[in-house]
Structure formats: structure tokens, C-alpha cells
Short mmCIF file of C-alpha atoms in Angstrom, two decimals:
data_model
loop_
_atom_site.label_atom_id
_atom_site.label_comp_id
_atom_site.label_asym_id
_atom_site.label_seq_id
_atom_site.Cartn_x
_atom_site.Cartn_y
_atom_site.Cartn_z
CA ASP A 1 92.64 68.32 108.77
CA ALA A 2 90.81 71.61 108.70
CA GLY A 3 91.23 73.57 105.52
CA VAL A 4 91.55 77.32 105.22
CA ILE A 5 88.92 79.02 107.36
CA GLN A 6 87.39 82.37 106.46
CA SER A 7 84.90 84.54 108.26
CA PRO A 8 82.38 85.89 107.81
CA ARG A 9 81.02 83.88 104.87
CA HIS A 10 78.71 86.70 103.88
CA GLU A 11 78.89 90.40 104.67
CA VAL A 12 76.43 93.08 103.69
CA THR A 13 77.35 96.63 104.60
CA GLU A 14 76.66 100.18 103.59
CA MET A 15 78.97 102.42 101.69
CA GLY A 16 81.45 104.15 103.95
CA GLN A 17 81.52 101.46 106.60
CA GLU A 18 84.63 99.56 107.62
CA VAL A 19 84.80 95.89 106.67
CA THR A 20 87.18 93.31 108.14
CA LEU A 21 87.62 89.89 106.58
CA ARG A 22 89.40 87.15 108.48
CA CYS A 23 91.44 84.12 107.49
CA LYS A 24 93.02 81.19 109.28
CA PRO A 25 95.46 79.32 107.01
CA ILE A 26 96.12 75.60 107.08
CA SER A 27 98.34 74.74 110.03
CA GLY A 28 101.98 74.54 108.99
CA HIS A 29 101.55 76.57 105.83
CA ASN A 30 103.85 79.56 105.67
CA SER A 31 102.41 81.49 102.73
CA LEU A 32 99.07 83.24 102.65
CA PHE A 33 97.32 84.89 99.72
CA TRP A 34 94.30 87.21 99.46
CA TYR A 35 92.34 87.17 96.20
CA ARG A 36 89.31 89.03 94.93
CA GLN A 37 86.96 87.50 92.37
CA THR A 38 84.46 89.39 90.23
CA MET A 39 82.77 88.57 86.95
CA MET A 40 84.50 91.45 85.21
CA ARG A 41 88.05 91.03 86.49
CA GLY A 42 88.20 87.34 87.34
CA LEU A 43 90.49 86.09 90.11
CA GLU A 44 92.94 88.80 91.15
CA LEU A 45 95.75 88.51 93.66
CA LEU A 46 95.60 91.38 96.14
CA ILE A 47 98.51 90.62 98.46
CA TYR A 48 100.52 87.71 99.76
CA PHE A 49 102.57 87.00 102.85
CA ASN A 50 105.51 84.72 103.43
CA ASN A 51 106.28 83.83 107.04
CA ASN A 52 103.89 86.61 108.13
CA VAL A 53 105.74 89.26 106.11
CA PRO A 54 103.95 91.02 103.22
CA ILE A 55 105.89 90.21 100.05
CA ASP A 56 103.84 91.67 97.23
CA ASP A 57 100.94 94.08 97.70
CA SER A 58 100.94 95.41 94.14
CA GLY A 59 97.44 94.07 93.62
CA MET A 60 95.88 96.07 96.45
CA PRO A 61 93.51 98.47 94.68
CA GLU A 62 94.12 101.57 96.75
CA ASP A 63 94.83 102.90 100.20
CA ARG A 64 91.39 101.95 101.40
CA PHE A 65 92.59 98.34 101.47
CA SER A 66 95.01 97.04 104.09
CA ALA A 67 96.07 93.57 105.18
CA LYS A 68 97.87 92.24 108.22
CA MET A 69 99.22 88.93 109.40
CA PRO A 70 100.09 89.28 113.09
CA ASN A 71 100.95 85.58 113.45
CA ALA A 72 101.18 82.38 111.45
CA SER A 73 97.57 81.40 112.07
CA PHE A 74 95.65 84.59 111.38
CA SER A 75 95.30 87.30 108.76
CA THR A 76 92.89 90.14 108.14
CA LEU A 77 91.91 92.16 105.10
CA LYS A 78 90.35 95.51 105.92
CA ILE A 79 88.49 97.92 103.68
CA GLN A 80 87.91 101.41 105.04
CA PRO A 81 85.81 103.09 103.83
CA SER A 82 83.99 100.52 101.71
CA GLU A 83 82.46 101.38 98.32
CA PRO A 84 79.90 99.55 96.15
CA ARG A 85 82.63 98.65 93.64
CA ASP A 86 84.32 96.59 96.37
CA SER A 87 81.48 94.09 96.16
CA ALA A 88 83.06 90.74 95.27
CA VAL A 89 84.01 87.37 96.67
CA TYR A 90 87.23 87.53 98.64
CA PHE A 91 89.25 84.34 98.93
CA CYS A 92 92.12 83.51 101.20
CA ALA A 93 94.53 80.75 100.19
CA SER A 94 97.53 79.21 101.88
CA SER A 95 100.47 77.11 100.77
CA LEU A 96 103.64 75.52 102.01
CA SER A 97 106.33 77.32 100.06
CA GLY A 98 108.62 75.07 98.12
CA SER A 99 108.94 73.71 94.64
CA THR A 100 105.24 73.15 94.08
CA ASP A 101 103.61 75.87 96.23
CA THR A 102 100.14 74.40 95.76
CA GLN A 103 97.60 76.89 97.04
CA TYR A 104 94.52 75.74 98.92
CA PHE A 105 91.59 78.12 98.95
CA GLY A 106 89.18 78.94 101.72
CA PRO A 107 85.41 79.06 101.11
CA GLY A 108 85.47 82.80 100.51
CA THR A 109 83.63 85.81 101.88
CA ARG A 110 80.90 87.28 99.71
CA LEU A 111 80.93 91.03 100.31
CA THR A 112 78.08 93.27 99.24
CA VAL A 113 78.44 97.01 99.72
CA LEU A 114 75.18 98.90 99.30
CA GLN B 1 100.87 88.99 82.56
CA GLN B 2 97.63 87.02 82.65
CA PRO B 3 97.66 83.67 80.81
CA VAL B 4 95.10 83.23 78.07
CA GLN B 5 92.68 80.33 78.24
CA SER B 6 90.74 78.87 75.36
CA PRO B 7 87.99 78.22 74.74
CA GLN B 8 86.10 80.61 77.04
CA ALA B 9 83.20 78.18 77.30
CA VAL B 10 82.32 74.71 76.10
CA ILE B 11 79.18 72.62 76.27
CA LEU B 12 79.39 68.84 76.08
CA ARG B 13 77.19 65.83 76.41
CA GLU B 14 78.10 63.35 79.11
CA GLY B 15 80.79 61.00 77.83
CA GLU B 16 82.36 63.43 75.37
CA ASP B 17 85.94 64.68 75.58
CA ALA B 18 87.24 68.23 76.01
CA VAL B 19 90.54 70.07 75.84
CA ILE B 20 91.22 73.37 77.59
CA ASN B 21 94.32 75.34 76.73
CA CYS B 22 96.35 77.85 78.73
CA SER B 23 99.00 79.98 77.06
CA SER B 24 101.51 82.44 78.44
CA SER B 25 103.83 84.93 76.83
CA LYS B 26 106.29 84.50 79.70
CA ALA B 27 108.66 81.64 80.47
CA LEU B 28 106.91 79.48 83.03
CA TYR B 29 108.10 77.36 85.90
CA SER B 30 104.80 75.70 86.70
CA VAL B 31 101.16 75.56 85.70
CA HIS B 32 98.42 74.85 88.25
CA TRP B 33 94.92 73.74 87.29
CA TYR B 34 91.86 74.42 89.42
CA ARG B 35 88.15 73.73 89.07
CA GLN B 36 85.54 75.99 90.61
CA LYS B 37 81.88 75.08 90.93
CA HIS B 38 79.29 77.81 91.20
CA GLY B 39 79.31 79.44 94.62
CA GLU B 40 82.31 77.46 95.81
CA ALA B 41 86.05 77.98 96.14
CA PRO B 42 88.54 76.89 93.47
CA VAL B 43 89.73 73.34 94.09
CA PHE B 44 93.22 72.23 93.14
CA LEU B 45 93.38 69.56 90.43
CA MET B 46 97.02 69.18 89.49
CA ILE B 47 100.31 70.92 88.95
CA LEU B 48 102.75 70.62 86.07
CA LEU B 49 106.35 71.61 86.58
CA LYS B 50 108.86 72.69 84.01
CA GLY B 51 110.59 69.55 82.79
CA GLY B 52 107.89 67.35 84.28
CA GLU B 53 105.82 64.68 82.63
CA GLN B 54 102.14 64.65 81.83
CA LYS B 55 99.97 64.29 84.91
CA GLY B 56 96.70 62.47 85.42
CA HIS B 57 93.84 62.57 87.89
CA GLU B 58 91.02 60.07 87.25
CA LYS B 59 89.99 60.82 83.67
CA ILE B 60 91.49 64.29 83.77
CA SER B 61 95.07 64.74 82.62
CA ALA B 62 97.28 67.62 81.57
CA SER B 63 100.46 68.38 79.70
CA PHE B 64 102.95 71.23 79.63
CA ASN B 65 104.72 72.25 76.43
CA GLU B 66 107.69 74.33 77.53
CA LYS B 67 108.60 75.41 74.01
CA LYS B 68 105.19 76.92 73.46
CA GLN B 69 104.68 77.96 77.11
CA GLN B 70 101.32 76.26 76.90
CA SER B 71 99.48 73.76 79.04
CA SER B 72 96.49 71.69 78.03
CA LEU B 73 93.92 70.04 80.27
CA TYR B 74 92.26 66.91 78.88
CA LEU B 75 88.91 65.69 80.15
CA THR B 76 88.07 62.22 78.88
CA ALA B 77 84.61 60.66 78.89
CA SER B 78 83.27 63.64 80.79
CA GLN B 79 80.92 63.17 83.71
CA LEU B 80 78.23 65.51 85.00
CA SER B 81 80.44 66.24 88.02
CA TYR B 82 83.08 67.78 85.75
CA SER B 83 80.90 70.83 85.17
CA GLY B 84 82.38 74.06 86.47
CA THR B 85 84.88 76.74 85.57
CA TYR B 86 88.46 75.66 85.03
CA PHE B 87 91.31 78.03 85.79
CA CYS B 88 94.96 77.74 85.04
CA GLY B 89 97.41 79.56 87.29
CA THR B 90 100.91 80.16 86.05
CA ARG B 91 104.09 80.77 87.99
CA LYS B 92 107.40 82.12 86.69
CA GLU B 93 110.70 80.73 87.89
CA GLY B 94 111.75 82.38 91.15
CA ALA B 95 108.28 83.80 91.74
CA GLN B 96 105.85 82.57 94.34
CA LYS B 97 102.61 84.09 93.18
CA LEU B 98 100.22 82.56 90.68
CA VAL B 99 98.59 84.55 87.92
CA PHE B 100 95.25 83.08 86.92
CA GLY B 101 93.65 82.97 83.50
CA GLN B 102 90.13 84.21 82.97
CA GLY B 103 88.65 80.73 83.21
CA THR B 104 86.89 78.26 80.91
CA ARG B 105 83.29 77.43 81.73
CA LEU B 106 82.52 73.76 81.10
CA THR B 107 78.93 72.57 81.00
CA ILE B 108 78.16 68.86 80.82
CA ASN B 109 74.64 67.91 79.84
CA PRO B 110 73.08 64.46 80.28
#
């Protein structure tokens, strides 16, 4: 079975540009999570969806960040405009909601904003 | 509220044992343990549920003390492949999201 798929794996962009990160969850999973990881702040939850509906976006840093899940097999995280402090590794994870809710992580997208 | 992990880092020789702790100030429903190697994604190790028993995975096991709201991860006779950063993720009853600790970096030397 394919795991969580993320693209691109690496993104280098200049400040002010729009960045779109993509995620395909594990087939059959109904929850999807976006995380950001930095040395300073560790692994932070940005937003999560349940059955394609955003449930908790309290971790989204500011209005420059937005996330969508148009269907069960695809989600995007967009940053517009990007800033150097957005540089981080962004992970997508998915789970089958239930008593255990084990989350499986994708390989991540390493974003560098110059 | 972020759980607190201790120690922050530990260095062992191959074959030695280690214990990593994860404490929360909130009542927990479950604790999830992950290992992340440098440049890779976190990989799920095991989950401990409220009221559940100690779990094991090869020579890695864990326990969950509900009274103390603390979980401990035990690595026995460590192998070089155990090196990495270990994270605990905690979930409150009724909540779906995990809150991760800051991680414990484990280095195993030959």
C-alpha cells in the first residue's frame, strides 16, 4: 500500500512568492493533518480535516496560510506571500479516525524561502 | 499544552538500556510514540490507551501511568538502528489531535 504522498519534496522560493504544498493521504483514511517542523518550535499542528472538513485551524500562523481539502484524496497548504521565517519542513499525516487514530506521516516538504 | 519529555538527549553505547519519559499536565486518553531519523518523517512505534497494558515492539516497550499522566518508553539492549529523535504525542479524551513533545535525541555509539 502506498503511504502518504507529498509533493514537492523540496521547494526553494523567494520571499513574496506563493507556495503550494500538496498531500495525498492513505486511501480510506478520513482524517488529514498538516504539521510544520522547525528546530526552534518542534513539531506543530497547523490544521486538521475530518471527512474533508476543517476541524481545527488554530495552529495556522496567520492569514498568509490557507489549507483546502476538496476531496478525500487530496489536500493543499498554501502560503501567500511567503516569508523567510516560513522556512521549515512541512509534514502531512493521515489517520482512520477511531479509538486509536494512529497518524501516518508523509515524507515531508522541505521549504526554503530566501 | 505540550507534553514534557525527558531527558532532552541521551548518548549510549550499543547494548545499553534507555528510558524516555513523557509527562502531561492534562488528563490523557492516549499516548503515541514516534521515532524520527535525520531527514526523514516520524515513524509510528506504538500507542498506549488509557486503561491499557504495557506494549512492546521488539526490544522497545512502553507503559502509561494514568495517575501520573506519564508514559515511559523503554529501549532494551539498544542497537545502532535505534538512533534518532523520539517524540511522544498525547491525546485528550474526546479530542482527535495529537500534541507532540519537544523530542528526545538518542545517539547509539558502537
